[in-house]
Coordinates of C-alpha atoms in Angstrom, one line a residue:
X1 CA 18.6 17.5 35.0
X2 CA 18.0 15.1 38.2
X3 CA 20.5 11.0 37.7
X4 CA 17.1 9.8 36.9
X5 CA 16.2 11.8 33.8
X6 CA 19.9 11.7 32.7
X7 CA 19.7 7.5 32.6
X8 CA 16.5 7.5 30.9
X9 CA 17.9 10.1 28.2
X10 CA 20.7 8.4 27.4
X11 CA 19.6 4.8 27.5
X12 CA 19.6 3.2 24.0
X13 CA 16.0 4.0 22.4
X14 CA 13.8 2.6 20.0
X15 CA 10.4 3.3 18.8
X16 CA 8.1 1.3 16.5
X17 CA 6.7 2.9 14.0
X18 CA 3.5 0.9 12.3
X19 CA 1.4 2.1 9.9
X20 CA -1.7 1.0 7.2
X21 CA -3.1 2.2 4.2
X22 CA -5.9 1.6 2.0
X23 CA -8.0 -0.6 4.5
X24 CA -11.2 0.2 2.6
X25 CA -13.1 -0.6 5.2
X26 CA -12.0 -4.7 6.2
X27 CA -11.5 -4.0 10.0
X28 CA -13.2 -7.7 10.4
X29 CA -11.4 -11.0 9.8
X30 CA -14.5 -13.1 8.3
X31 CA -14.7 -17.2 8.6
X32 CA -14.1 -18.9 5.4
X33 CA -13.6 -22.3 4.2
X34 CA -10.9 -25.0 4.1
X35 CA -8.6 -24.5 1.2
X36 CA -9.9 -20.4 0.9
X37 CA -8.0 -17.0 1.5
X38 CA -8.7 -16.1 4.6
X39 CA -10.9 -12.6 4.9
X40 CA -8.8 -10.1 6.6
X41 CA -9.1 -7.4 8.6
X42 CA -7.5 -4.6 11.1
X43 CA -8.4 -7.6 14.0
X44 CA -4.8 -8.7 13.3
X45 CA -3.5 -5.8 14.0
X46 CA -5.2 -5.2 17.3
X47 CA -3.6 -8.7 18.5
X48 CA -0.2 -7.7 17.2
X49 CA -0.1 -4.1 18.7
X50 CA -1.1 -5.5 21.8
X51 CA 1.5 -7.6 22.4
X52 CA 4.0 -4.8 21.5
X53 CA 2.7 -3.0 24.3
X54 CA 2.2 -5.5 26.4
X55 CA 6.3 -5.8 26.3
X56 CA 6.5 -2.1 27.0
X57 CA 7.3 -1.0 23.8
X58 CA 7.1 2.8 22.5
X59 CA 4.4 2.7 19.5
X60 CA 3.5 5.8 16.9
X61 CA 0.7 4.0 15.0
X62 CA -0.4 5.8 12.0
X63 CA -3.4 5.3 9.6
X64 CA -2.6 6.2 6.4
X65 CA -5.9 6.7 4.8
X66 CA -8.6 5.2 2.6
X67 CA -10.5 3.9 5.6
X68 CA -14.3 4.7 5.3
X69 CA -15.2 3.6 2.0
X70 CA -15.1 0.4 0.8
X71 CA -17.1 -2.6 2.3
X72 CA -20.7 -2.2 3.4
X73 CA -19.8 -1.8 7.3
X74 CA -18.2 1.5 6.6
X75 CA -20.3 2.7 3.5
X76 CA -23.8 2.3 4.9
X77 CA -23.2 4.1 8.1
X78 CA -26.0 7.1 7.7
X79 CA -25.9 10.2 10.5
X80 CA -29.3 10.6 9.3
X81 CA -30.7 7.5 10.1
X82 CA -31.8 6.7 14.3
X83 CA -29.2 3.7 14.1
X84 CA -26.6 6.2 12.6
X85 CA -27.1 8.8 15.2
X86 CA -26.9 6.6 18.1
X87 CA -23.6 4.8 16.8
X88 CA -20.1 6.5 16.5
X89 CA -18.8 5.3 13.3
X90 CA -17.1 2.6 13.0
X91 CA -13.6 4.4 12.4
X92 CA -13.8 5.9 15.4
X93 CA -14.2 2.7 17.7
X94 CA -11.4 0.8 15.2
X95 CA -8.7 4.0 16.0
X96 CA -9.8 4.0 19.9
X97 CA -9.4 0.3 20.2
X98 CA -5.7 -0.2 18.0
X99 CA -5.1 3.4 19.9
X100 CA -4.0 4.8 16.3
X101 CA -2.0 8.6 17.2
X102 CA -3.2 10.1 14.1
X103 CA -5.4 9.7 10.5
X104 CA -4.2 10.8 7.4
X105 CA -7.1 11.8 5.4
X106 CA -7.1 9.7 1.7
X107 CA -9.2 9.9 -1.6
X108 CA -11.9 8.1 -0.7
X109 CA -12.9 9.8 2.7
X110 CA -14.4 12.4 0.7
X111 CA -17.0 9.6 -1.8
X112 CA -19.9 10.4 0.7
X113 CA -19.5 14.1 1.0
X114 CA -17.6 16.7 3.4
X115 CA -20.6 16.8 5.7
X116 CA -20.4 13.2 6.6
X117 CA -16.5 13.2 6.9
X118 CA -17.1 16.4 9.4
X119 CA -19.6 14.2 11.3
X120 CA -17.2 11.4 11.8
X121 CA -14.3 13.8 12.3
X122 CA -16.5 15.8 15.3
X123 CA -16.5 12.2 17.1
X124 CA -12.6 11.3 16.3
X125 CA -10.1 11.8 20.0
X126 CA -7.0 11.8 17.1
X127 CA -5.7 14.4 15.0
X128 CA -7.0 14.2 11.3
X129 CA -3.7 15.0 8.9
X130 CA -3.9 17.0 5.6
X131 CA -1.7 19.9 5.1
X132 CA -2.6 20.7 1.4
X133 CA -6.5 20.4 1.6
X134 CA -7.2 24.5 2.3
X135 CA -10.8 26.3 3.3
X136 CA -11.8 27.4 0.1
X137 CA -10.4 31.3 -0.8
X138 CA -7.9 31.4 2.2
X139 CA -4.5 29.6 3.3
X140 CA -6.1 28.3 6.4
X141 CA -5.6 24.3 6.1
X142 CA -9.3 22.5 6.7
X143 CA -7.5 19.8 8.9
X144 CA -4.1 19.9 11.2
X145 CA -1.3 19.7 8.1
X146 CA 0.8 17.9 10.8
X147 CA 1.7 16.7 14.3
X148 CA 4.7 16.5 16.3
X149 CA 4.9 13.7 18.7
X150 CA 7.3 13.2 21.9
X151 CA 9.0 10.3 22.7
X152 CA 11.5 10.3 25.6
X153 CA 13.0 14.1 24.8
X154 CA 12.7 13.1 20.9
X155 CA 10.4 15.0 18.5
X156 CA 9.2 13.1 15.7
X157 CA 7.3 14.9 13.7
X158 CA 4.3 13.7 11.0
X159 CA 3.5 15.8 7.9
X160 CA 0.3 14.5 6.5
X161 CA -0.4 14.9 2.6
X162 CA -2.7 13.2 0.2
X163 CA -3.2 13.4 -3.9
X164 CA -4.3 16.1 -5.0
X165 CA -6.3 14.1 -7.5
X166 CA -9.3 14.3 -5.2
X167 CA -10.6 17.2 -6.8
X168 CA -10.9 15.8 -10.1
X169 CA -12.5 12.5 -9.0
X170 CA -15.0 13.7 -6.9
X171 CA -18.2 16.3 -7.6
X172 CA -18.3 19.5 -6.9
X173 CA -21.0 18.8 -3.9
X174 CA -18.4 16.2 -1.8
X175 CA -16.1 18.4 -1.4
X176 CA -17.9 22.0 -1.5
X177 CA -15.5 24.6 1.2
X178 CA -12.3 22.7 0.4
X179 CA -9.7 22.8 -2.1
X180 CA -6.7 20.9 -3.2
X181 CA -3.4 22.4 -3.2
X182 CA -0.2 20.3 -5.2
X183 CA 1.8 18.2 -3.1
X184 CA 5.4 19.9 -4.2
X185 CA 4.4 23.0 -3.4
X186 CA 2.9 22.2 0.0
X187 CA 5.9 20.5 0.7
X188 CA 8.0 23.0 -0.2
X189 CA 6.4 25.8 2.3
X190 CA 6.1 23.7 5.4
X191 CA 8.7 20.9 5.0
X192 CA 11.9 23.2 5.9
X193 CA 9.7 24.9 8.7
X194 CA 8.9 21.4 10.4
X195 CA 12.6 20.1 9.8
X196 CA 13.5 22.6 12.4
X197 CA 11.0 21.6 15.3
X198 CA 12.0 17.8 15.0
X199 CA 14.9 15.4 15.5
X200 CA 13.0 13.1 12.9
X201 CA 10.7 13.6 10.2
X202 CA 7.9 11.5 8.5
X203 CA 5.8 12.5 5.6
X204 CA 2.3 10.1 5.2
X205 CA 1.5 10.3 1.9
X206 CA -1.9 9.2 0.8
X207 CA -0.4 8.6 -3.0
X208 CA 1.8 6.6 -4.6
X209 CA 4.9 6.1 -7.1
X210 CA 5.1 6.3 -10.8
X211 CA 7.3 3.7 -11.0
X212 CA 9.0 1.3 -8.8
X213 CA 12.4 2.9 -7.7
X214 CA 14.4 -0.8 -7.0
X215 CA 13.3 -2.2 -10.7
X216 CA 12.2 1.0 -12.6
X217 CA 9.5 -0.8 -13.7
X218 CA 6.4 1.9 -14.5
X219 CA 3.7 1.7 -12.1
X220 CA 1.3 4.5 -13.8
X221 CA -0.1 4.0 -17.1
X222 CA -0.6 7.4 -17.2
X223 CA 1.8 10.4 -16.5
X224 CA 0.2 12.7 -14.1
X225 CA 0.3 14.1 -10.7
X226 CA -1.4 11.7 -9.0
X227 CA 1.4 10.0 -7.8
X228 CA 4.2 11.9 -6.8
X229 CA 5.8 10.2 -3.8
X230 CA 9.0 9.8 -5.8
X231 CA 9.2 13.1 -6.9
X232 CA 8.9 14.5 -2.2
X233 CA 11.9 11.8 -2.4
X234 CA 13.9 13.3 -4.7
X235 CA 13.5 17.1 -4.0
X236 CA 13.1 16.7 0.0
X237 CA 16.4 15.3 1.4
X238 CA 14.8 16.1 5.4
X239 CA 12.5 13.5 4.7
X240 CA 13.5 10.6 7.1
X241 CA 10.6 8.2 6.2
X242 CA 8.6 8.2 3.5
X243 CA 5.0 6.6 3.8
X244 CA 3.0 5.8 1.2
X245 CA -0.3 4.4 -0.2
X246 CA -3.3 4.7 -2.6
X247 CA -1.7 2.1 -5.1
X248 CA -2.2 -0.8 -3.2
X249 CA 1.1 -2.1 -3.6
X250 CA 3.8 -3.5 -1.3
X251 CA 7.0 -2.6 -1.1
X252 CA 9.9 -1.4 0.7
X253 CA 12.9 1.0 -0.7
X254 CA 16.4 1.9 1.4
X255 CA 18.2 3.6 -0.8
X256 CA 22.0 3.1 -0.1
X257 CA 22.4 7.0 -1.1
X258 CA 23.6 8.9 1.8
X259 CA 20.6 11.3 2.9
X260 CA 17.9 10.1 1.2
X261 CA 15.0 8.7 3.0
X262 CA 13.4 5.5 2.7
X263 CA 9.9 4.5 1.1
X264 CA 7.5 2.1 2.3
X265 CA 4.6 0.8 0.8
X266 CA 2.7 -1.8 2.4
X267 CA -0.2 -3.1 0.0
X268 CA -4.8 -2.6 1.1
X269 CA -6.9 -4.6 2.3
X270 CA -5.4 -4.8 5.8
X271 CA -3.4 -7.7 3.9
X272 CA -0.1 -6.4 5.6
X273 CA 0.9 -3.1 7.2
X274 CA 4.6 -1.4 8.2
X275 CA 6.7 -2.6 11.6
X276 CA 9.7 0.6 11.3
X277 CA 11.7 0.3 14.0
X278 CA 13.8 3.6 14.8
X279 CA 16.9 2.9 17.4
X280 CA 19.7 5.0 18.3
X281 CA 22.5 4.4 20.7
X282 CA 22.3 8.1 22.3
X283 CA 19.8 10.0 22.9
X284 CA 20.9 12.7 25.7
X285 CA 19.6 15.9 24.4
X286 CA 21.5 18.1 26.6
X287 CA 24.9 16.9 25.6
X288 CA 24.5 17.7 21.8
X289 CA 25.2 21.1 20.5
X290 CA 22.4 22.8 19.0
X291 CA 23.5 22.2 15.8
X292 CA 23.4 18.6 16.2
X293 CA 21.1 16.2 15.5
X294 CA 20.5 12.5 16.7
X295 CA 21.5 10.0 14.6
X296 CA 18.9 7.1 13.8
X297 CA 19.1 3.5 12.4
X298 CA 16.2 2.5 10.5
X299 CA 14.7 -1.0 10.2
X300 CA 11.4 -1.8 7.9
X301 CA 9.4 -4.6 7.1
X302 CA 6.3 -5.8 6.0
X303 CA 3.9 -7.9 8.4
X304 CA 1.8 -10.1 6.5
X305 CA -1.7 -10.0 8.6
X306 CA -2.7 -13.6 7.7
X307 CA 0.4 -14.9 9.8
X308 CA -1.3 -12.8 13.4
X309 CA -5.0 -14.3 14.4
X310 CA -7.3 -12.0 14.9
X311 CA -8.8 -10.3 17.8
X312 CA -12.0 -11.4 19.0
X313 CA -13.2 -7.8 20.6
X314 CA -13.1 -6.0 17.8
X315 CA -15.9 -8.6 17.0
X316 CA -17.6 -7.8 20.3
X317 CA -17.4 -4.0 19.9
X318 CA -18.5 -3.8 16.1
X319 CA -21.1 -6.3 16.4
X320 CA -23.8 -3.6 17.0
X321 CA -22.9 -1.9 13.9
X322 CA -23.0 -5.2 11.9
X323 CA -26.4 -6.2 13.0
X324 CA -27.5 -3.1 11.8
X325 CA -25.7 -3.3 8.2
X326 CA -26.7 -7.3 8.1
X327 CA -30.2 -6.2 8.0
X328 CA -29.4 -3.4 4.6
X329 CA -27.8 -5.7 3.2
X330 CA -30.4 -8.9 2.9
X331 CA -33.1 -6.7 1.7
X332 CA -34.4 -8.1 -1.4
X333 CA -34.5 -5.9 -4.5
X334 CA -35.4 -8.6 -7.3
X335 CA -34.2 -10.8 -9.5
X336 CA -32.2 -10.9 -12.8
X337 CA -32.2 -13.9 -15.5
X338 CA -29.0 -15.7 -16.2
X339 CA -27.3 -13.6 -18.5
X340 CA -26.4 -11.3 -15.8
X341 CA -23.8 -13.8 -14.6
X342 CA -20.2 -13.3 -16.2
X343 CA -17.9 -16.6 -16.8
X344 CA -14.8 -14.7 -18.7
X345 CA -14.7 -11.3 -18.6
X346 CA -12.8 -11.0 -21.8
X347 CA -15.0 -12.4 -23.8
X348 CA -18.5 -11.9 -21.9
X349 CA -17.7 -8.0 -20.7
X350 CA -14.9 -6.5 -22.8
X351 CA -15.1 -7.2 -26.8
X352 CA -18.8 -8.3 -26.1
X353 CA -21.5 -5.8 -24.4
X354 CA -23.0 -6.7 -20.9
X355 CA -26.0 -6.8 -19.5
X356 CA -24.8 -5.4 -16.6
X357 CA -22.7 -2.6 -18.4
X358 CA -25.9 -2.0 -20.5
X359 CA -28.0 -1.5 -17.7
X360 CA -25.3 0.5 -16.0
X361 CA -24.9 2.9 -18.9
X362 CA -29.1 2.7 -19.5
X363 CA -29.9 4.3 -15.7
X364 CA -26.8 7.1 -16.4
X365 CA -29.0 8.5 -19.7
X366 CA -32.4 8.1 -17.9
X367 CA -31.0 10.2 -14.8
X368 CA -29.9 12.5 -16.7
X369 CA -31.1 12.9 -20.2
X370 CA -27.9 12.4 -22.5
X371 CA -27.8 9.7 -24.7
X372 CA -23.5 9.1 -24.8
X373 CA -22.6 7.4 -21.6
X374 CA -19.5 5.1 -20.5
X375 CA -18.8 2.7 -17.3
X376 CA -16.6 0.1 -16.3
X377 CA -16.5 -3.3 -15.4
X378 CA -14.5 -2.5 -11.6
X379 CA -13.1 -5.6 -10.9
X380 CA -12.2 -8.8 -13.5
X381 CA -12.7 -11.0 -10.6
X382 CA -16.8 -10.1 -10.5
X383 CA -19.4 -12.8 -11.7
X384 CA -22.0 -10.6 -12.4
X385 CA -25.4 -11.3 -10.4
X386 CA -27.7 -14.4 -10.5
X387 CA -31.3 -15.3 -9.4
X388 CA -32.7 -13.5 -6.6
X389 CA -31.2 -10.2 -6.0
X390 CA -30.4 -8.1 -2.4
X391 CA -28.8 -5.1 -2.1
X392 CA -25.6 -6.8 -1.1
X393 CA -25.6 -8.2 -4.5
X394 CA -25.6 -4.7 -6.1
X395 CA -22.9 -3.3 -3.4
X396 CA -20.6 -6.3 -4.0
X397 CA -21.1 -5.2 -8.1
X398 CA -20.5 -1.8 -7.8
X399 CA -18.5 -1.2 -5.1
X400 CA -17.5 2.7 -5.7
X401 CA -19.7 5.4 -4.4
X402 CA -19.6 7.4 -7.8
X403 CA -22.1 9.4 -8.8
X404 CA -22.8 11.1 -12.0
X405 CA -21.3 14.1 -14.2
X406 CA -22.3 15.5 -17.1
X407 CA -19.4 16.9 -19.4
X408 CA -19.3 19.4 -22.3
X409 CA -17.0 18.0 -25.0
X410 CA -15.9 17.7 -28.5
X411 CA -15.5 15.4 -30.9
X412 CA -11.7 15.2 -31.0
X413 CA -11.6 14.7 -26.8
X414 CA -14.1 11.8 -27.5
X415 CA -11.6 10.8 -29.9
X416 CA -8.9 10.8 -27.5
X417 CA -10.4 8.8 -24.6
X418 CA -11.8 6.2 -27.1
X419 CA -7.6 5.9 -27.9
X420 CA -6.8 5.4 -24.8
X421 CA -9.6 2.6 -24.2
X422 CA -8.6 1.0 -27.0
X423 CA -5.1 0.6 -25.4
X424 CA -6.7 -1.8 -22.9
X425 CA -6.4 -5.0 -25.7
X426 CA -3.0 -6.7 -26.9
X427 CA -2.4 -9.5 -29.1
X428 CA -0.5 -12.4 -28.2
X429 CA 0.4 -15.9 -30.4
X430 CA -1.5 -19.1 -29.2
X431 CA -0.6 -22.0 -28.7
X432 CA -1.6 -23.4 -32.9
X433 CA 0.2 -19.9 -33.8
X434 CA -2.8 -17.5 -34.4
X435 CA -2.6 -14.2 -32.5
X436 CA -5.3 -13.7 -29.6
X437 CA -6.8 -11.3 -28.0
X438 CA -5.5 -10.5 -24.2
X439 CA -5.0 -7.7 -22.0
X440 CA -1.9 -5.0 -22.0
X441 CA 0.8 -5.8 -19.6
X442 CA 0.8 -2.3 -19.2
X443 CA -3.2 -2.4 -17.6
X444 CA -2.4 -5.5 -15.3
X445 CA 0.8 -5.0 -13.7
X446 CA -0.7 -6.0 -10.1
X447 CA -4.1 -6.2 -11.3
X448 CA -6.2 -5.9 -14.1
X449 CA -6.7 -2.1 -14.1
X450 CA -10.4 -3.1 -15.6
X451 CA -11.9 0.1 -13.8
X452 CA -10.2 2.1 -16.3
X453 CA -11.6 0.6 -19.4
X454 CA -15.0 2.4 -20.1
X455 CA -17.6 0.9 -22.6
X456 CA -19.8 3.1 -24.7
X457 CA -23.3 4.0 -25.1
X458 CA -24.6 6.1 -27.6
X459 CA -22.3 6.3 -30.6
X460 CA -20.9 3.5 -32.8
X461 CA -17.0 2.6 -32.4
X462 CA -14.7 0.3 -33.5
X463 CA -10.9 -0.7 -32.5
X464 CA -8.8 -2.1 -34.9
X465 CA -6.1 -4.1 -32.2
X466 CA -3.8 -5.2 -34.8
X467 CA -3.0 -1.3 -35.3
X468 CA -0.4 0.5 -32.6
X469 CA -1.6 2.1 -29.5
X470 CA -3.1 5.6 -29.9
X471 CA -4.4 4.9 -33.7
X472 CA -6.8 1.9 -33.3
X473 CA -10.1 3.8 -33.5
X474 CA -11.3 2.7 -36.6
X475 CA -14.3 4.6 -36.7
X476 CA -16.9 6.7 -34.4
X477 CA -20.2 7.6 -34.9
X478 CA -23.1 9.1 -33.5
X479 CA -26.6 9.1 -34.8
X480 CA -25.0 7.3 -37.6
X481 CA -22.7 9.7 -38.8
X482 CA -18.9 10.0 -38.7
X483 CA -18.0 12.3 -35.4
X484 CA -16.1 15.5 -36.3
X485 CA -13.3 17.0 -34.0
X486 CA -15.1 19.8 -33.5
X487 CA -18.6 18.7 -33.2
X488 CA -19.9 19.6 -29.8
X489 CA -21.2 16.2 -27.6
X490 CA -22.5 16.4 -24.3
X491 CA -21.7 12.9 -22.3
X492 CA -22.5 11.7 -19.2
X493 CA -19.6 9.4 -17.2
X494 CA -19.1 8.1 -13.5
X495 CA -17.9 11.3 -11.1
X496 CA -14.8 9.2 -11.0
X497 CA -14.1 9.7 -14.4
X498 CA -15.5 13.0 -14.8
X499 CA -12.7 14.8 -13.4
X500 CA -10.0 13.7 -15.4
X501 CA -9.0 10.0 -13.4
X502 CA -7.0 8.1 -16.1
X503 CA -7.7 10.0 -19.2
X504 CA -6.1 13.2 -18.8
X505 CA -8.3 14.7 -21.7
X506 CA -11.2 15.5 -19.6
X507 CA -11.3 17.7 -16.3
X508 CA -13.5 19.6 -13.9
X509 CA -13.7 22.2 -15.7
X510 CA -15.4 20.8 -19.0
X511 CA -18.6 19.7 -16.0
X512 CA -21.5 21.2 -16.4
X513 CA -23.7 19.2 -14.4
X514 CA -23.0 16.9 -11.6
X515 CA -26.2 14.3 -10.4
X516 CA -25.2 13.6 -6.5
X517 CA -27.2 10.4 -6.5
X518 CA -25.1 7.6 -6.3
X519 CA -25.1 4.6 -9.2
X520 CA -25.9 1.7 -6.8
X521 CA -29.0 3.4 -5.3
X522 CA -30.3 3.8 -9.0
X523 CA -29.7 0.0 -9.6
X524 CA -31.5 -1.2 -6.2
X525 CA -34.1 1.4 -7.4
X526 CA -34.8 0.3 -10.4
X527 CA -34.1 -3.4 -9.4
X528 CA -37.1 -2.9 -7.1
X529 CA -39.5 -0.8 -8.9
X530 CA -39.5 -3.3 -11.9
X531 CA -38.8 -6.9 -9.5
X532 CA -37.4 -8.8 -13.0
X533 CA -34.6 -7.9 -15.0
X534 CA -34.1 -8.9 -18.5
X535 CA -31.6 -6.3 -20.4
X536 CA -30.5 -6.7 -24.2
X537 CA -27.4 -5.7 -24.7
X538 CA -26.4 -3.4 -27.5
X539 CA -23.4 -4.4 -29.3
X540 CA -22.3 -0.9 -30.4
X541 CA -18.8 -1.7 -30.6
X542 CA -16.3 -4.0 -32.3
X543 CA -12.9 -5.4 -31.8
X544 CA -11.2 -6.6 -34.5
X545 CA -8.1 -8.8 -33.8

């Protein structure tokens, strides 16, 4: 080894690890007014990476997944169209111009269909991360399961995962040649094989925690396998760093235990993202025996991105791409009349039907025949529509690109997930001492978890609320008589909730037919076709409190 290489190798080191997850597509900070939020976006980032290495520093910049699907500039870029073909997506200019090092693939890639992920992918200069998404029928992983990057004689290696949840959310069309293999187990083949070929090892996980590890307080409503960060924590001890996502929460976890790595979280949106900075005093690789291994110190944090201006050529570089989605989105469809706006969700969505769940739940039985359907209200913060209608109306309304399934079930599964609905509701005591109706802490922990309360068309229900969780079904009908547990019922549901997401009681396998046209194209459809909207509710539930 020459004086020169010897210096640099055992100079004091330190890379800067930053990472995002669950951007959902905000890579634009937008203007807003005195007194408002400001609109965020992965602008911020670009300034504060830049000055990083404009100081020389060493950066592995990591994208953690849930990128393409989530505001109109990601989810209306169509390959098919001559705008889409002459345009690299916008992913790909975002990673080129924060000069990300690798993607790891989340949930929501997969909402517009393998096809269009492989078109973006074709066009991507970075490794795409994945190890347990497998080629269907073989043990060949579909994307690189991990990468191992150098940094002045150090090998830090990147194992990519995400929830293998994905196969229950999304239709069997999205994500046709691919399968989902469990986290643990992937984990447990390559883990101790990739321990070996690095001094340092990170594992980016697109998923989350079931419960915060600092306060124990639960963070799933739900036990399943669809967040099982804690669980690579506990049973992987040559885990270094532990990324995480998919929850949209922040937080960051150094566990004082010897061995054990830490967990970081940092929240969607591009709200924040991770600074890790990764020192040690010696690095000389040639002066360790070979059963050594470099020590590190590890520093987190969490950058808040509304502290950092933004960029102003990501603007420039993105504008083409916006022009283009500007003109989708002011296309008028119609209009609606008043009702269609919501004041309190409580009263005007949840214990009282919608119009816009009505109509919702109408165009799901039209498209495909079955009268028992069910859809949320996706965000408590929506007002509904008003007046004039464009398709950016509909798009801010129904934000998820879920499709439609059709499930085989019985009466006694029907039973179940009305249960679980009905565990949305609590009672508190007012002010004048009467008990109200609110929501369950348990469903609004960080945010009203309003996506996951379904409201029924089709059959006649009631929830008794003063009555414990899991025995507040009063009664359930259909065609006017009392639903038996085993009476067969054919229902149609969102492709998100099709596959099991929340209520564990249904599954892909209880499918039997999926409708690949998405729900907001059937709104703006009908929206257009008919050019007024006046919808009736039908108040086929009741919550007594």
């Amino acid at each position: 080894m020459s004086s020169t290489e010897e210096k640099i190798n055992s100079d004091p080191f330190c890379l800067h690890i930053i990472y995002y997850s669950d951007v959902h597509g905000r890579f634009l900070s937008k203007n807003h007014k005195k007194g408002d939020k400001p609109s965020l976006g992965l602008d911020r980032l670009s300034t504060y990476v830049k000055k990083l290495r404009q100081n020389g520093k060493n950066i592995l910049l990591i994208d953690n997944g849930d990128t393409i699907q989530g505001t109109p500039l990601v989810d209306l870029h169509d390959f098919n169209t001559p705008s889409g073909k002459k345009h690299n997506h916008p992913i790909n200019i975002v990673h080129d111009e924060l000069g990300v090092d690798c993607f790891i693939v989340g949930n929501h890639e997969f909402n517009f269909g393998i096809r269009h992920l492989n078109q973006i992918r074709r066009n991507s200069k970075i490794p795409w991360l994945a190890a347990n998404i497998l080629k269907k029928g073989s043990n060949k992983t579909y994307f690189e399961p991990f990468r191992i990057f150098k940094f002045n004689g150090l090998k830090i290696g990147v194992l990519g995962l995400v929830t293998d949840y994905v196969s229950r959310w999304e239709s069997t069309e999205t994500i046709q040649g691919i399968e989902f293999k469990n986290v643990i187990d992937t984990a447990q083949t390559i883990i101790p094989q990739l321990n070996r070929k690095c001094d340092f090892l990170i594992v980016s996980y697109h998923g989350g925690l079931k419960k915060n590890p600092i306060t124990n307080e639960k963070w799933t409503v739900v036990n399943s396998n669809e967040n099982q960060a804690l669980e690579l924590w506990e049973l992987f001890p040559e885990i270094n760093l532990l990324l995480t996502g998919h929850q949209h929460r922040s937080l960051v976890y150094q566990p004082e235990k010897a061995k054990k790595a830490t967990i970081i979280q940092p929240s969607c949106f591009a709200k924040c993202w991770a600074h890790i900075r990764l020192t040690t005093d010696t690095i000389a690789k040639s002066s360790l025996k070979k059963t050594e291994k470099t020590t590190f110190t590890i520093t987190p944090k969490i950058i808040d991105s509304q502290d950092i201006p933004p960029d102003p050529i990501f603007g420039k570089i993105l504008k083409p791409h916006q022009k283009y989605v500007d003109t989708i989105l002011n296309m008028p469809l119609g209009s609606v009349d008043n009702s269609f706006v919501i004041n309190d969700p409580l009263k005007d969505v949840w214990i009282n039907k919608h119009p816009l769940i009505q109509w919702v739940n109408n165009l799901i039985c039209e498209t495909t025949g079955i009268d028992i359907s069910g859809s949320p209200l996706l965000d408590s913060n929506l007002k509904g529509m008003k007046g004039k209608i464009k398709i950016k109306d509909i798009l801010r309304y129904f934000f998820f690109q879920d499709t439609i399934c059709v499930l085989k079930i019985n009466g006694k599964i029907l039973r179940s997930a009305l249960e679980q609905a009905a565990g949305f509701f609590w009672l508190i005591t007012g002010e004048n001492g009467k008990k109200e109706i609110d929501i369950n802490p348990d469903w609004r922990r960080y945010k009203i978890l309003s996506y996951n309360y379904d409201m029924w068309d089709g059959i006649n229900y009631g929830f008794d609320i003063r009555k414990p969780v899991g025995n507040r079904l009063v009664w359930l009908k259909y065609m006017k008589k009392e639903i038996r547990d085993n009476q067969e019922l054919y229902v149609a549901v969102t492709s998100f909730r099709s596959g099991g997401a929340f209520y564990t009681m249904f599954s892909p396998e209880l499918i039997v037919q999926d409708f690949p046209v998405k729900i907001t194209d059937l709104m703006a459809n009908d929206l257009l076709k008919k050019q007024h909207l006046t919808i009736n509710p039908i108040q086929n539930f009741k919550i007594i409190y």
